[in-house]
Coordinates of C-alpha atoms in Angstrom, one line a residue:
X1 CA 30.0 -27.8 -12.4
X2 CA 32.8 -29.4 -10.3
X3 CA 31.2 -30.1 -7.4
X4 CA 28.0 -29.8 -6.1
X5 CA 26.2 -27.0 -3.5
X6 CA 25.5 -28.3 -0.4
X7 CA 22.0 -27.2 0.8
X8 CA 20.1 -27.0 3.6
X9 CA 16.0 -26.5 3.8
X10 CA 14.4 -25.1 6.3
X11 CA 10.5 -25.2 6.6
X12 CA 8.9 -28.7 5.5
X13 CA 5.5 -27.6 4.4
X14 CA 4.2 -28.4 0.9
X15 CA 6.6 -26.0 -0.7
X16 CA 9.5 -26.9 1.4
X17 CA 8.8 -30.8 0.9
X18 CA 8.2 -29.8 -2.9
X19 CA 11.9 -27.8 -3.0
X20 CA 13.5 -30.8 -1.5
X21 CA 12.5 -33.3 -3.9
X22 CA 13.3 -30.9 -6.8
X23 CA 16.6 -30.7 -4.9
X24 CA 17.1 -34.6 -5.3
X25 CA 17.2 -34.2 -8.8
X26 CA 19.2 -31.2 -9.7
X27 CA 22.8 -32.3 -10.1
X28 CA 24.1 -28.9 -9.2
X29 CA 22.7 -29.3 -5.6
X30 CA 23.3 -32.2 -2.7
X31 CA 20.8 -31.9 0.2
X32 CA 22.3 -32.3 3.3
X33 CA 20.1 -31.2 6.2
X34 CA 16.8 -30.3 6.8
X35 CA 15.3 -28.1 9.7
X36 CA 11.7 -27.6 11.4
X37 CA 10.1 -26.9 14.2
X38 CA 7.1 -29.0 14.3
X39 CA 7.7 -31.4 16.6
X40 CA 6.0 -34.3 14.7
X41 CA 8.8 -33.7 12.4
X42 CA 12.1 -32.6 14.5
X43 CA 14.4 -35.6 15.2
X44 CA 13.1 -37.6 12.2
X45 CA 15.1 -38.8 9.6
X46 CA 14.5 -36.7 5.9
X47 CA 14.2 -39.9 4.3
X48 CA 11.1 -40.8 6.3
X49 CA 9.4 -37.9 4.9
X50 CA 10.3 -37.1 1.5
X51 CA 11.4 -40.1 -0.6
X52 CA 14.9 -40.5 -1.5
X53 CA 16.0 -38.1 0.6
X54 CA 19.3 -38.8 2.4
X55 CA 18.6 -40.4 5.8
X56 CA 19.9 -37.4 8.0
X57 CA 17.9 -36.1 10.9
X58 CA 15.4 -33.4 10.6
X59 CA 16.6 -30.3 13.0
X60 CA 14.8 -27.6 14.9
X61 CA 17.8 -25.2 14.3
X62 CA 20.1 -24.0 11.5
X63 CA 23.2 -24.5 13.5
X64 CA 22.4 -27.9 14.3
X65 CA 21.3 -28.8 10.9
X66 CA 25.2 -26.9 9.6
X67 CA 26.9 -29.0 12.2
X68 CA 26.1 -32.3 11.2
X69 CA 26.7 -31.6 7.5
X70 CA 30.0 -30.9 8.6
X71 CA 30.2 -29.0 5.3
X72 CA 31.9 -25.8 4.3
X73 CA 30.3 -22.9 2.6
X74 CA 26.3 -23.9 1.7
X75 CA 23.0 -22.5 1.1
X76 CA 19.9 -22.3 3.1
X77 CA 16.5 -22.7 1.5
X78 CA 14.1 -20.8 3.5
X79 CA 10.8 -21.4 3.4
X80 CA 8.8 -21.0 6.3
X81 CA 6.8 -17.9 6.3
X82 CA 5.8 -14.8 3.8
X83 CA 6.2 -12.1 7.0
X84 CA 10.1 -10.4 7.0
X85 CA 9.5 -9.1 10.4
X86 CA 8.6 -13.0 11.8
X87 CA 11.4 -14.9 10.0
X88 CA 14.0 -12.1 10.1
X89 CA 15.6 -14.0 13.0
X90 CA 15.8 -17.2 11.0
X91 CA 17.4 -15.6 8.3
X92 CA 20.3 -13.9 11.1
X93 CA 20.9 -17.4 12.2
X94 CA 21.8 -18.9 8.8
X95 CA 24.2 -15.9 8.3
X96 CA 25.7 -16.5 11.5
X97 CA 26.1 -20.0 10.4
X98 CA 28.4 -18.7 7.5
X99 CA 25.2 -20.1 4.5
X100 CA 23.8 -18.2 2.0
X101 CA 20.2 -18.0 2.1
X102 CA 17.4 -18.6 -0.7
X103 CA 13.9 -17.4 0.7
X104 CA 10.6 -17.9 -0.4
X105 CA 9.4 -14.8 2.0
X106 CA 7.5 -13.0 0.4
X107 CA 8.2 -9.5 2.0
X108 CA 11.8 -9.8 1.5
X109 CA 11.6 -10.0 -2.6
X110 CA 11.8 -6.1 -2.4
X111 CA 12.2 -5.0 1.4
X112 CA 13.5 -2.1 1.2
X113 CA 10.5 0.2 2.0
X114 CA 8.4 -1.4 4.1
X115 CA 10.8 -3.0 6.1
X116 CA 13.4 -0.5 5.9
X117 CA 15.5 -1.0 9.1
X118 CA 15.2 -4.9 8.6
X119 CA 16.3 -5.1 5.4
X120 CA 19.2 -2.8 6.2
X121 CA 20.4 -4.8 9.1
X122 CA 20.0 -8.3 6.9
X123 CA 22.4 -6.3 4.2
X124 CA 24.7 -5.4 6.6
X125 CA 24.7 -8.9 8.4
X126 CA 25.1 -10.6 5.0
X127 CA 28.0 -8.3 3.9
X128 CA 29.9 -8.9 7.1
X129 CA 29.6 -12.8 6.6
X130 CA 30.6 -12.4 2.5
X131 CA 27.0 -14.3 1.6
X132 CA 23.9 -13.4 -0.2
X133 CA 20.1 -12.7 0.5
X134 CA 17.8 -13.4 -1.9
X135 CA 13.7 -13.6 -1.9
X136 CA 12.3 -15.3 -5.0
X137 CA 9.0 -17.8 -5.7
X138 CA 6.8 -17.3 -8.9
X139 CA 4.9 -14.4 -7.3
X140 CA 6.2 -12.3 -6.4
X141 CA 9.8 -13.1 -8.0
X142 CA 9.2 -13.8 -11.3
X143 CA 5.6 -13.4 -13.2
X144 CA 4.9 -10.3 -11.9
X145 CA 8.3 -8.5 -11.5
X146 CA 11.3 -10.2 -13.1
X147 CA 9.6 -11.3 -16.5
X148 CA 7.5 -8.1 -16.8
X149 CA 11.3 -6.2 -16.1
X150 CA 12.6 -8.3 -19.2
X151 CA 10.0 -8.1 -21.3
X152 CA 9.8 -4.3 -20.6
X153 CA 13.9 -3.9 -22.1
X154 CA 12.8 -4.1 -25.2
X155 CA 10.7 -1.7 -25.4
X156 CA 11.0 2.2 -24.8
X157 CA 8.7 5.7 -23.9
X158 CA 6.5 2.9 -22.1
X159 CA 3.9 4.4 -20.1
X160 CA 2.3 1.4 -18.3
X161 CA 2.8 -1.8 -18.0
X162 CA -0.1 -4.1 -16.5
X163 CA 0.4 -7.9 -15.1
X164 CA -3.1 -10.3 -15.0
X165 CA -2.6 -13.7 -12.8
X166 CA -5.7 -15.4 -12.6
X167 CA -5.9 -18.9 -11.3
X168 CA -8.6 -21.4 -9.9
X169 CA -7.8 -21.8 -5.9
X170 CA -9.8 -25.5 -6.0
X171 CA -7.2 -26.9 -7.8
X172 CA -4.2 -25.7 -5.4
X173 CA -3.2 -27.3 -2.1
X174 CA -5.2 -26.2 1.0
X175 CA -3.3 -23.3 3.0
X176 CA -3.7 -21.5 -0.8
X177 CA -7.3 -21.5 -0.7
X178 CA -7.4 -20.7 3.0
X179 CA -4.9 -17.9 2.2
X180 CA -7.7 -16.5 -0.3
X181 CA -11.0 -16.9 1.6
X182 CA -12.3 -19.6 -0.7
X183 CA -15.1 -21.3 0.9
X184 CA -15.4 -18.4 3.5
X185 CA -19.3 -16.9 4.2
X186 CA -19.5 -13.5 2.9
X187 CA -19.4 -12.0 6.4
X188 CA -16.0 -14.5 7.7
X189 CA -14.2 -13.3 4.4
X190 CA -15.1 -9.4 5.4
X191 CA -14.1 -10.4 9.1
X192 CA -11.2 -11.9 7.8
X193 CA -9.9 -8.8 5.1
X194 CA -10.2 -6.3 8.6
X195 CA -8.3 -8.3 10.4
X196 CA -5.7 -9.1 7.7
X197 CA -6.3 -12.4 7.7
X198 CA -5.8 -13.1 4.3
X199 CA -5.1 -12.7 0.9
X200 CA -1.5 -12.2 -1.5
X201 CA 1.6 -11.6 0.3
X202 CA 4.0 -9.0 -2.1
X203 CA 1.8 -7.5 -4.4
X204 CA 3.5 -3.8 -3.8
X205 CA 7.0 -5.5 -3.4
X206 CA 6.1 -6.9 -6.5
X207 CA 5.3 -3.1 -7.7
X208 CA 8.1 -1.7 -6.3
X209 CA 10.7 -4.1 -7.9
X210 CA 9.0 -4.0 -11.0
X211 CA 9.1 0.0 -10.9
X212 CA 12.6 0.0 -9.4
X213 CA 13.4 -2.4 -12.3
X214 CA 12.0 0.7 -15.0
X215 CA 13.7 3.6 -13.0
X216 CA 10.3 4.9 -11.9
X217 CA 9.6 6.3 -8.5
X218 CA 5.4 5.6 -8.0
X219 CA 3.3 7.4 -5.8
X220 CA -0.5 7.6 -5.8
X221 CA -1.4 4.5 -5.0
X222 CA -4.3 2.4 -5.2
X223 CA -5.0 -1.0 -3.5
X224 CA -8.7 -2.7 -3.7
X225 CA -9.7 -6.1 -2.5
X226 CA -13.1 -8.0 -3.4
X227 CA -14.4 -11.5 -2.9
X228 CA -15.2 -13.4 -5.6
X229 CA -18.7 -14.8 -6.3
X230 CA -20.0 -17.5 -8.3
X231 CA -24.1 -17.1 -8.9
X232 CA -26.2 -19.4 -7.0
X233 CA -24.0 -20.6 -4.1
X234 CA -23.2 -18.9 -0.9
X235 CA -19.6 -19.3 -0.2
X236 CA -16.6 -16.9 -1.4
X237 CA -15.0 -18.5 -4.5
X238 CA -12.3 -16.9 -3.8
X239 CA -10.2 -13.0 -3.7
X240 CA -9.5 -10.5 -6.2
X241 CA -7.1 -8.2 -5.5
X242 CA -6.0 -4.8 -7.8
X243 CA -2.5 -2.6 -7.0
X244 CA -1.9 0.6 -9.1
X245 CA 0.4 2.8 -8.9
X246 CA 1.7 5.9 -10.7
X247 CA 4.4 8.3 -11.4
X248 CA 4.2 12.1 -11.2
X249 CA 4.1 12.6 -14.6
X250 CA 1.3 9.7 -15.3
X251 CA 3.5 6.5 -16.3
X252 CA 1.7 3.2 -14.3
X253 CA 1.7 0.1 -13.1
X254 CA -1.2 -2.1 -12.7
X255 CA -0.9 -5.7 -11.0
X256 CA -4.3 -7.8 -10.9
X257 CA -4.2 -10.8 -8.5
X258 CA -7.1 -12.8 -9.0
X259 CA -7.8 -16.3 -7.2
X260 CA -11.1 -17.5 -8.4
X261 CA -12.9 -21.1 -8.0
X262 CA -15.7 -19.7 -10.6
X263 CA -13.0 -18.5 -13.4
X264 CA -13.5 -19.4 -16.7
X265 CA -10.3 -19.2 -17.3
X266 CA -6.9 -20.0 -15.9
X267 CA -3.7 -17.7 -17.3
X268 CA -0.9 -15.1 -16.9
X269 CA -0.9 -12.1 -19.1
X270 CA 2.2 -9.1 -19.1
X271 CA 1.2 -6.1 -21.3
X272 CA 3.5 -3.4 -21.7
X273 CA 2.4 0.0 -23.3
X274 CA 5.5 1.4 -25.2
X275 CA 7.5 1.2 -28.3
X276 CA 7.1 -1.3 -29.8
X277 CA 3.8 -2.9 -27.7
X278 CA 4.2 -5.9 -26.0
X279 CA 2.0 -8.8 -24.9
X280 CA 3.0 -12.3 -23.5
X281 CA 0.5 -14.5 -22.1
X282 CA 0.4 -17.8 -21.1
X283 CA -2.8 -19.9 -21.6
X284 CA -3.5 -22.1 -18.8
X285 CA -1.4 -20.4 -16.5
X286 CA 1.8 -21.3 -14.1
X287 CA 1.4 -23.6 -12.0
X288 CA 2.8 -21.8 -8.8
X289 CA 3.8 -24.6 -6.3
X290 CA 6.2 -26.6 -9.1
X291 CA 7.3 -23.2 -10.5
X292 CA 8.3 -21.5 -7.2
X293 CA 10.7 -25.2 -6.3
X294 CA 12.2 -24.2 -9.8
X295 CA 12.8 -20.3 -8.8
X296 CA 14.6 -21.2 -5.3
X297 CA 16.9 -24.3 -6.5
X298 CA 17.8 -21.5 -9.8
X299 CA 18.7 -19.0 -7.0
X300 CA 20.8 -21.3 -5.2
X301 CA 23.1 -22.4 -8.3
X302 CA 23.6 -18.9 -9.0
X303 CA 23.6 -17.1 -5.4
X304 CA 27.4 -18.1 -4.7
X305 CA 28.6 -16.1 -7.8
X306 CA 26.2 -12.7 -7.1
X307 CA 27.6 -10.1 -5.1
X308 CA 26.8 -10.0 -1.4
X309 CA 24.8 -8.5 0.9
X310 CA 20.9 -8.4 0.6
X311 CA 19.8 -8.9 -3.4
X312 CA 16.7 -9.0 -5.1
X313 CA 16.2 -11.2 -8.3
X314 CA 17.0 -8.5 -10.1
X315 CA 20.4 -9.2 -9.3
X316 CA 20.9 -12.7 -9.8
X317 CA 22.7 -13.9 -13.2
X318 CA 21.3 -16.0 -16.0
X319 CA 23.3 -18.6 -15.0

């Protein structure tokens, strides 16, 4: 590559702090601002918190971050939230600002039904600018989804096709575990599933982009979510949570989400039920913090040569 993609990265959580020092290394890619909110953080310089960082000043906005890059063209990697409808208006800004944008959020993987008028209006926004939208992570955006869609071409007549994460919540970073109920009492983790508290963000987009991905148009369907129990102790170990959803004429899809302190084991497993049968699994699983970093900064050396408008992974070319 010629010359490298400016970016910008907005949200300095875990996963945004994780992106940028990915960033540092990836010779496709120069960092040149950062942006967030928190005012412990706003005004200081990147370097200060992530090591090696360029020494430019952390920004509360988009535009202010664009302006002092003083760079043309650029993507924003967007991670600050897993709800479309709350960082919607984040996204308008970086489109305003002329920057393609890289998400993390969840919802917007595959938007298109649930947030219908939203995801129309960030298509049409993103058009009118000539950038790209994309949502992407590890799940949903790849092991769920975008594998199980490859995996699934080379096969035919399938008839289902079921996806098996199951992961150990102790050994992830703190909001994960929060985000699962682990450690919860039996009654604060059924307080917490009524008032939708917790639990995975984009299990049906994941569905839906997996089905769009097969041609199928699912219906019936079936959502379950359970705490996890270990014998002898008290607390929630964690959440288990089952989406299913079928065709008309029978043809499923089965994803099983399952964060678990008291697992015996750790993997990812794809099975697809067609001609030939297929079954990938990996022992151990993916690691979701280091492999989500590796999604987004894939996104952004690709985004500028996908077409515009609001994309899914689907979308995005192998290189």
């Amino acid at each position: 590559m010629s010359s490298r993609l400016p970016v910008i990265v907005q949200g300095l959580g875990p996963i945004g702090r994780l992106i940028v020092e990915a960033a540092l290394g990836d010779p496709a890619l120069k960092v040149v601002g950062a942006v967030e909110i928190d005012p412990d953080l706003a005004g200081r310089p990147l370097a200060e918190v992530v090591e090696g960082a360029p020494r430019v000043a952390i920004r509360e906005s988009v535009a202010q971050a664009r302006e002092d890059a003083r760079a043309g063209g650029g993507i924003l990697l967007h991670c600050t939230g897993s709800h479309l409808d709350r960082v919607a208006p984040q996204i308008e800004e970086a489109l305003r600002q002329k920057l393609h944008v890289v998400s993390t959020c969840e919802e917007l993987t595959f938007p298109h039904v649930r947030h219908a008028e939203i995801a129309a209006d960030l298509d049409r926004l993103a058009r009118s600018a000539g950038r790209t939208v994309v949502a992407t992570g590890v799940n949903p955006g790849f092991l769920m989804d975008a594998l199980p869609a490859s995996l699934a071409s080379i096969s035919h007549g399938i008839t289902s096709v079921s996806v098996r994460r199951v992961q150990d919540p102790s050994r992830r970073r703190v909001p994960f575990q929060q985000k699962v109920g682990m450690g919860l009492s039996p009654a604060e983790w059924e307080a917490r599933r009524s008032a939708g508290g917790f639990g995975h963000v984009g299990l049906e987009e994941s569905a839906r982009l997996l089905a769009a991905s097969l041609g199928w148009t699912l219906g019936d369907w079936r959502h379950e979510m359970v705490p996890c129990r270990i014998d002898g102790q008290e607390q929630v170990a964690g959440t288990l949570e089952t989406l299913e959803g079928s065709t008309a004429d029978g043809r499923s899809i089965c994803l099983h989400f399952e964060a678990n302190a008291g697992a015996d084991e750790e993997f990812d497993e794809i099975v697809v039920d067609g001609r030939p049968p297929l079954t990938l699994r990996f022992e151990g699983g993916v690691f979701g913090d280091d492999a989500t970093a590796a999604a987004v900064l894939r996104a952004a050396r690709v985004v500028p040569n996908t077409r515009r408008g609001l994309v899914t992974v689907l979308d995005l070319p192998l290189r």
